[in-house]
Coordinates of C-alpha atoms in Angstrom, one line a residue:
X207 CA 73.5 225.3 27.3
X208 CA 71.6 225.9 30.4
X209 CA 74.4 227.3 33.4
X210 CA 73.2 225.7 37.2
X211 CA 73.7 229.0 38.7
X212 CA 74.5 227.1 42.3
X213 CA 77.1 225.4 40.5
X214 CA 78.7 228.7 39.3
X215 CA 78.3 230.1 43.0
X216 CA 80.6 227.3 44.1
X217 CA 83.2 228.1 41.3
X218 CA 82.9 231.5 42.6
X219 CA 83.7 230.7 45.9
X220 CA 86.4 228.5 45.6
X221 CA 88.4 231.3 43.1
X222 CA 87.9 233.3 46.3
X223 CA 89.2 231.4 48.8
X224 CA 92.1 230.4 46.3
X225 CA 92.9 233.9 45.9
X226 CA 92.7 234.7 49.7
X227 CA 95.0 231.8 50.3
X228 CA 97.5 233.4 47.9
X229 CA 97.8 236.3 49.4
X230 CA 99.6 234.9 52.3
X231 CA 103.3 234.1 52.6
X232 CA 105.0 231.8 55.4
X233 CA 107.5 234.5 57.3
X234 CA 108.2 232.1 60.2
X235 CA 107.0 228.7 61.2
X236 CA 108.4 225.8 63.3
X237 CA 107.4 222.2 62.7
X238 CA 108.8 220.3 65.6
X239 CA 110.5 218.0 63.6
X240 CA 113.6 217.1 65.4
X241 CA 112.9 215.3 68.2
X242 CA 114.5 216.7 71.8
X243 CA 114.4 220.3 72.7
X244 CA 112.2 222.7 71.5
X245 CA 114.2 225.2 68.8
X246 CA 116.0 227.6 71.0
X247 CA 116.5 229.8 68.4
X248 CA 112.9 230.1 68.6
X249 CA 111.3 229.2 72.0
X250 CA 112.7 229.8 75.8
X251 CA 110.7 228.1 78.6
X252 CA 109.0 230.2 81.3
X253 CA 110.4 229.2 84.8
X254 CA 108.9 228.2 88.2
X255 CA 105.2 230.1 89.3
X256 CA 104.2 232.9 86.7
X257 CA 100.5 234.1 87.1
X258 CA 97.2 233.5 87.7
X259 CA 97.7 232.0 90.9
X260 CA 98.1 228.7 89.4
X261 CA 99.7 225.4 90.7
X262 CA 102.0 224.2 88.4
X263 CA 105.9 224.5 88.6
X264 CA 107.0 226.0 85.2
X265 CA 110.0 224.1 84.4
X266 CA 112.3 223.5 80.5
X267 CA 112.1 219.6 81.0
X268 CA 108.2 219.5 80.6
X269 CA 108.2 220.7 76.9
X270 CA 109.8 218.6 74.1
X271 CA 109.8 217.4 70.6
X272 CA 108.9 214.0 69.3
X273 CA 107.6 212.2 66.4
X274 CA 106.7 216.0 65.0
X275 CA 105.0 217.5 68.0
X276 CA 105.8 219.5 70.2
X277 CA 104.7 217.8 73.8
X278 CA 103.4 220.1 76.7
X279 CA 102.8 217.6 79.7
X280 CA 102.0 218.4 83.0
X281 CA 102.8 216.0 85.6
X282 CA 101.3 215.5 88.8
X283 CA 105.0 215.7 91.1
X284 CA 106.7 217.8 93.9
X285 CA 108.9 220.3 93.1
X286 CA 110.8 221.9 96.2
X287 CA 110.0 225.9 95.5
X288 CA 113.5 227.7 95.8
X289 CA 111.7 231.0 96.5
X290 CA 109.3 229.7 99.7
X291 CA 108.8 232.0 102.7
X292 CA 107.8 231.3 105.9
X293 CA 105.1 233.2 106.5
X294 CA 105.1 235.5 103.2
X295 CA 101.5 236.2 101.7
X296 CA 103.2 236.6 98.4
X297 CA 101.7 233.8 96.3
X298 CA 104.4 232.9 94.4
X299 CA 106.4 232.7 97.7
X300 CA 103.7 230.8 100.6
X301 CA 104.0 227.7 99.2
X302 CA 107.1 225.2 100.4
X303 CA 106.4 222.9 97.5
X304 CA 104.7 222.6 94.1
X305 CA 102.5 219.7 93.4
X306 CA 102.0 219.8 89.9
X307 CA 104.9 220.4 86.7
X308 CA 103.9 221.2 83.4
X309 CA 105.5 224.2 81.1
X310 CA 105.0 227.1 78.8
X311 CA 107.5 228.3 75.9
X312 CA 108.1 231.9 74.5
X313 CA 109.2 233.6 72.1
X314 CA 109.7 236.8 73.7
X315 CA 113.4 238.3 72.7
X316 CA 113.8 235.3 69.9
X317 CA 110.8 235.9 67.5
X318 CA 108.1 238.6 67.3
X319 CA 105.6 239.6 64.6
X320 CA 103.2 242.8 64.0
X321 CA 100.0 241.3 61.7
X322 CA 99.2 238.4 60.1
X323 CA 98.3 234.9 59.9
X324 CA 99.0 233.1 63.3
X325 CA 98.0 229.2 62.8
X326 CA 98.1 226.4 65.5
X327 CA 97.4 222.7 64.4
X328 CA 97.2 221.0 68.2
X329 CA 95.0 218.8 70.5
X330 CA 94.8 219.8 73.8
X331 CA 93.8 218.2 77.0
X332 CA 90.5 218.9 78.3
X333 CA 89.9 217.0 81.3
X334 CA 89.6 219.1 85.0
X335 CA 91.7 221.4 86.2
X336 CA 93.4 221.2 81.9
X337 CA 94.7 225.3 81.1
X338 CA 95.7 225.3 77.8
X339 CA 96.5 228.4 76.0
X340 CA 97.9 230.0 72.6
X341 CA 98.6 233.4 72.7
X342 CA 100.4 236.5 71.8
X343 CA 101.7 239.8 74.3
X344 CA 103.0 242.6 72.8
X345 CA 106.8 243.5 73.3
X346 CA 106.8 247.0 74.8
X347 CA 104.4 248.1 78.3
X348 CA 103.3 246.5 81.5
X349 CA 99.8 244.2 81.5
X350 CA 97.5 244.7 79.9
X351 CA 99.1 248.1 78.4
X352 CA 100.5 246.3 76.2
X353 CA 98.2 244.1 74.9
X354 CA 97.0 240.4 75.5
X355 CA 96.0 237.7 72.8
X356 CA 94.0 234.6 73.7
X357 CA 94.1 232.8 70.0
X358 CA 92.8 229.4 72.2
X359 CA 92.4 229.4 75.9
X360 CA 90.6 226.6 77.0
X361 CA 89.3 225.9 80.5
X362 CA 86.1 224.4 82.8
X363 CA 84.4 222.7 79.5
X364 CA 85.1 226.2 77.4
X365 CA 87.2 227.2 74.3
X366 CA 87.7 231.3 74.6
X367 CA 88.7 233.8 72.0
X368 CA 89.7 237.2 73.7
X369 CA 91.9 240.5 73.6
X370 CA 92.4 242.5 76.4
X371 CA 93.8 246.2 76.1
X372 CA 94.8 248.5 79.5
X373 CA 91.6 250.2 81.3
X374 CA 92.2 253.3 84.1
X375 CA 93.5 250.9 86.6
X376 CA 96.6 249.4 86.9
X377 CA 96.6 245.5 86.0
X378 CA 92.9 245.4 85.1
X379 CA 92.0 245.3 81.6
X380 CA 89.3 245.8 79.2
X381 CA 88.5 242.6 77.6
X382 CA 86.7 241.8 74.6
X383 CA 85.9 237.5 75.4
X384 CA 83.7 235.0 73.2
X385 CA 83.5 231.8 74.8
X386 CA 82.3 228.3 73.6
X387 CA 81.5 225.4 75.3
X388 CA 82.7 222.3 74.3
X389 CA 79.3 220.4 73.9
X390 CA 78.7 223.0 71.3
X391 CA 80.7 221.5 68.6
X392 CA 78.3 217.9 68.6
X393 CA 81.0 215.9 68.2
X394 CA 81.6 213.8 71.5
X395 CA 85.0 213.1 70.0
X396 CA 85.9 217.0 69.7
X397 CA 88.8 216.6 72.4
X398 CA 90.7 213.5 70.8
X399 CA 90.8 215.5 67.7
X400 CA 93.3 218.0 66.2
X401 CA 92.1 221.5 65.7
X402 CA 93.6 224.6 63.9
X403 CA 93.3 227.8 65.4
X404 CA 93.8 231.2 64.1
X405 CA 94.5 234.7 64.0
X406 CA 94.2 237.3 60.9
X407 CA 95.4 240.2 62.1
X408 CA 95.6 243.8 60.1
X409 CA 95.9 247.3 61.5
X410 CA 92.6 247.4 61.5
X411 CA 91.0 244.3 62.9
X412 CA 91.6 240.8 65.1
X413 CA 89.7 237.6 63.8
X414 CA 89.8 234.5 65.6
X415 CA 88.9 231.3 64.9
X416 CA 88.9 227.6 65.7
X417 CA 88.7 225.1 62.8
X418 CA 87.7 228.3 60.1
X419 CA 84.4 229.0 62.7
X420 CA 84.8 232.7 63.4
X421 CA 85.1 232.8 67.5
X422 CA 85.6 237.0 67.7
X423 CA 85.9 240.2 65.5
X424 CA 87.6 242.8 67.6
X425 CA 87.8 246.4 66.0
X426 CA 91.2 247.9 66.8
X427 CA 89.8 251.3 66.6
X428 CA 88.4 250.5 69.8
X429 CA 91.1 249.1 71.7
X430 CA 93.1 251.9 73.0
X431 CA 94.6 251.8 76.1
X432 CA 92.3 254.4 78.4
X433 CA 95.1 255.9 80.1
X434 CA 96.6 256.8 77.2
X435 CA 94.5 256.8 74.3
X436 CA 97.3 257.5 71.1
X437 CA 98.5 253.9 72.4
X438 CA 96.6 251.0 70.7
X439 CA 98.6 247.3 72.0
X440 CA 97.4 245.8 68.9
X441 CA 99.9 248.1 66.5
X442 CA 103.0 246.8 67.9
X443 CA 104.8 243.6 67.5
X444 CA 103.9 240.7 69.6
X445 CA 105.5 237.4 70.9
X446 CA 104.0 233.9 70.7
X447 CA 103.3 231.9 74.1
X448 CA 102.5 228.4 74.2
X449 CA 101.8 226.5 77.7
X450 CA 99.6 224.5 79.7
X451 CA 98.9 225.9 83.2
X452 CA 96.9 223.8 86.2
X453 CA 94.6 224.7 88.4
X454 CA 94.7 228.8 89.6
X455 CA 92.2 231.5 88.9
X456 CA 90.7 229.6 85.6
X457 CA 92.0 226.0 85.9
X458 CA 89.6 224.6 88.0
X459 CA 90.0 221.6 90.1
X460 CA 92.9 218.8 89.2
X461 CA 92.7 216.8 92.6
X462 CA 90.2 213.9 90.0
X463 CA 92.6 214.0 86.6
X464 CA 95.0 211.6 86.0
X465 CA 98.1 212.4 85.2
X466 CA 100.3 213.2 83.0
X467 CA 98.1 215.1 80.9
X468 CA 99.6 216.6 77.3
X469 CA 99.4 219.6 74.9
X470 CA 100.4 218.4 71.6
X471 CA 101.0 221.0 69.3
X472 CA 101.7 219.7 64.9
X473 CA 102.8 223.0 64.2
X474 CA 102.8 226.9 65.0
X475 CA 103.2 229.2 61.5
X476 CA 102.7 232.8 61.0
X477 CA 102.1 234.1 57.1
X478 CA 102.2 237.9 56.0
X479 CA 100.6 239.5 53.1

């Protein structure tokens, strides 16, 4: 009996992939399948303006569950800002108002993980000025010292894959970014779609990817913080962040998007050997 030798390839392949797939175990996963609140066992919400300059409000009421999702909208509104200075070059204190609401959930103090699987099943919103972002910070130092994440971050017509670790300076990191326009994926209905994105992490390695296309490889023997190099950010536990920012350093320009505009996440799961 003559064996097709591309057909035994494939055999090959799929007892790999099998096996890979069996290696992994769900520790911790949430669903969103009670509608109402997120889990608050599991997720906090970030409050008011957090970073980046940007232009929403952070506020609870933005994120909830329904029909299996979890909803991130941001809403185009004015929110007084309890914090406003008269005269105060502090950004998060200049402005008497916010014009724009949206939110971003946390796990910090509730869940945290060191290695593994990290999956996102979600469509986000990729019109202007749209911030999306999945991604992880680890639990002990100050930015980037401890150690930034970016499974998805998506902004100005790009999907980006990064890590940043702590350089000589304080609050200026050493990053280690792919990006990906949009238009590269040839399908004009990429952004009505749902994509999975993903982390494997090991002490050794990051790997990142959207839809099983590897985005970026980062070696963890390389990610030390400079200031002190027998710290690496990446061999500690880190917390899961969710959110959909507007506008600010990244953002781009809103002032043409119609509003609301929505993250909608099917489910976030980690799995460990």
């Amino acid at each position: 009996m003559k064996i097709n030798p591309a057909f035994v390839i494939s055999i090959l392949f799929l007892l790999l992939s099998i096996s890979s797939q069996a290696q992994w175990k769900l520790v911790w996963s949430d669903e969103f399948d009670r509608d109402g609140k997120p889990n608050a066992s599991n997720w906090k919400a970030e409050k008011g303006f957090v970073r980046n300059h940007e232009f929403q409000w952070f506020q609870e009421d933005n994120a909830y569950c329904k029909n299996g999702m979890l909803i991130i909208e941001a809403r185009k509104e004015e929110v007084k800002n309890p914090n406003y200075v008269a005269g105060s070059k502090n950004w998060k204190e200049e402005r008497p108002t916010a014009h724009y609401t949206s939110a971003s959930m946390i796990t910090q103090g509730l869940q945290h993980f060191q290695y593994g699987r990290f999956e996102m099943k979600a469509k986000i919103d990729t019109r202007s000025g749209m911030w999306p972002a999945f991604w992880t910070l680890g639990n002990k130092g100050e930015w980037p010292e401890n150690g930034e994440i970016d499974i998805m971050e998506y902004y100005r017509g790009t999907i980006l894959a990064n890590a940043v670790w702590g350089s000589m300076e304080k609050w200026k990191g050493i990053w280690s970014t792919v990006k990906k326009p949009v238009s590269e994926f040839n399908d004009p209905e990429w952004s009505s779609k749902f994509h999975i994105w993903r982390m494997d992490w090991d002490e050794k390695s990051i790997r990142l990817y959207v839809d099983d296309l590897l985005m970026n490889s980062i070696d963890l023997e390389k990610t030390y913080n400079a200031k002190d190099p027998h710290k690496n950010p990446f061999r500690q536990p880190h917390y899961i962040l969710v959110g959909m920012a507007v506008g600010g350093d990244n953002g781009g320009d809103p002032s043409k998007t119609e509003f609301p505009a929505r993250y909608e996440i099917d489910y976030v799961r980690v799995y460990q050997k």
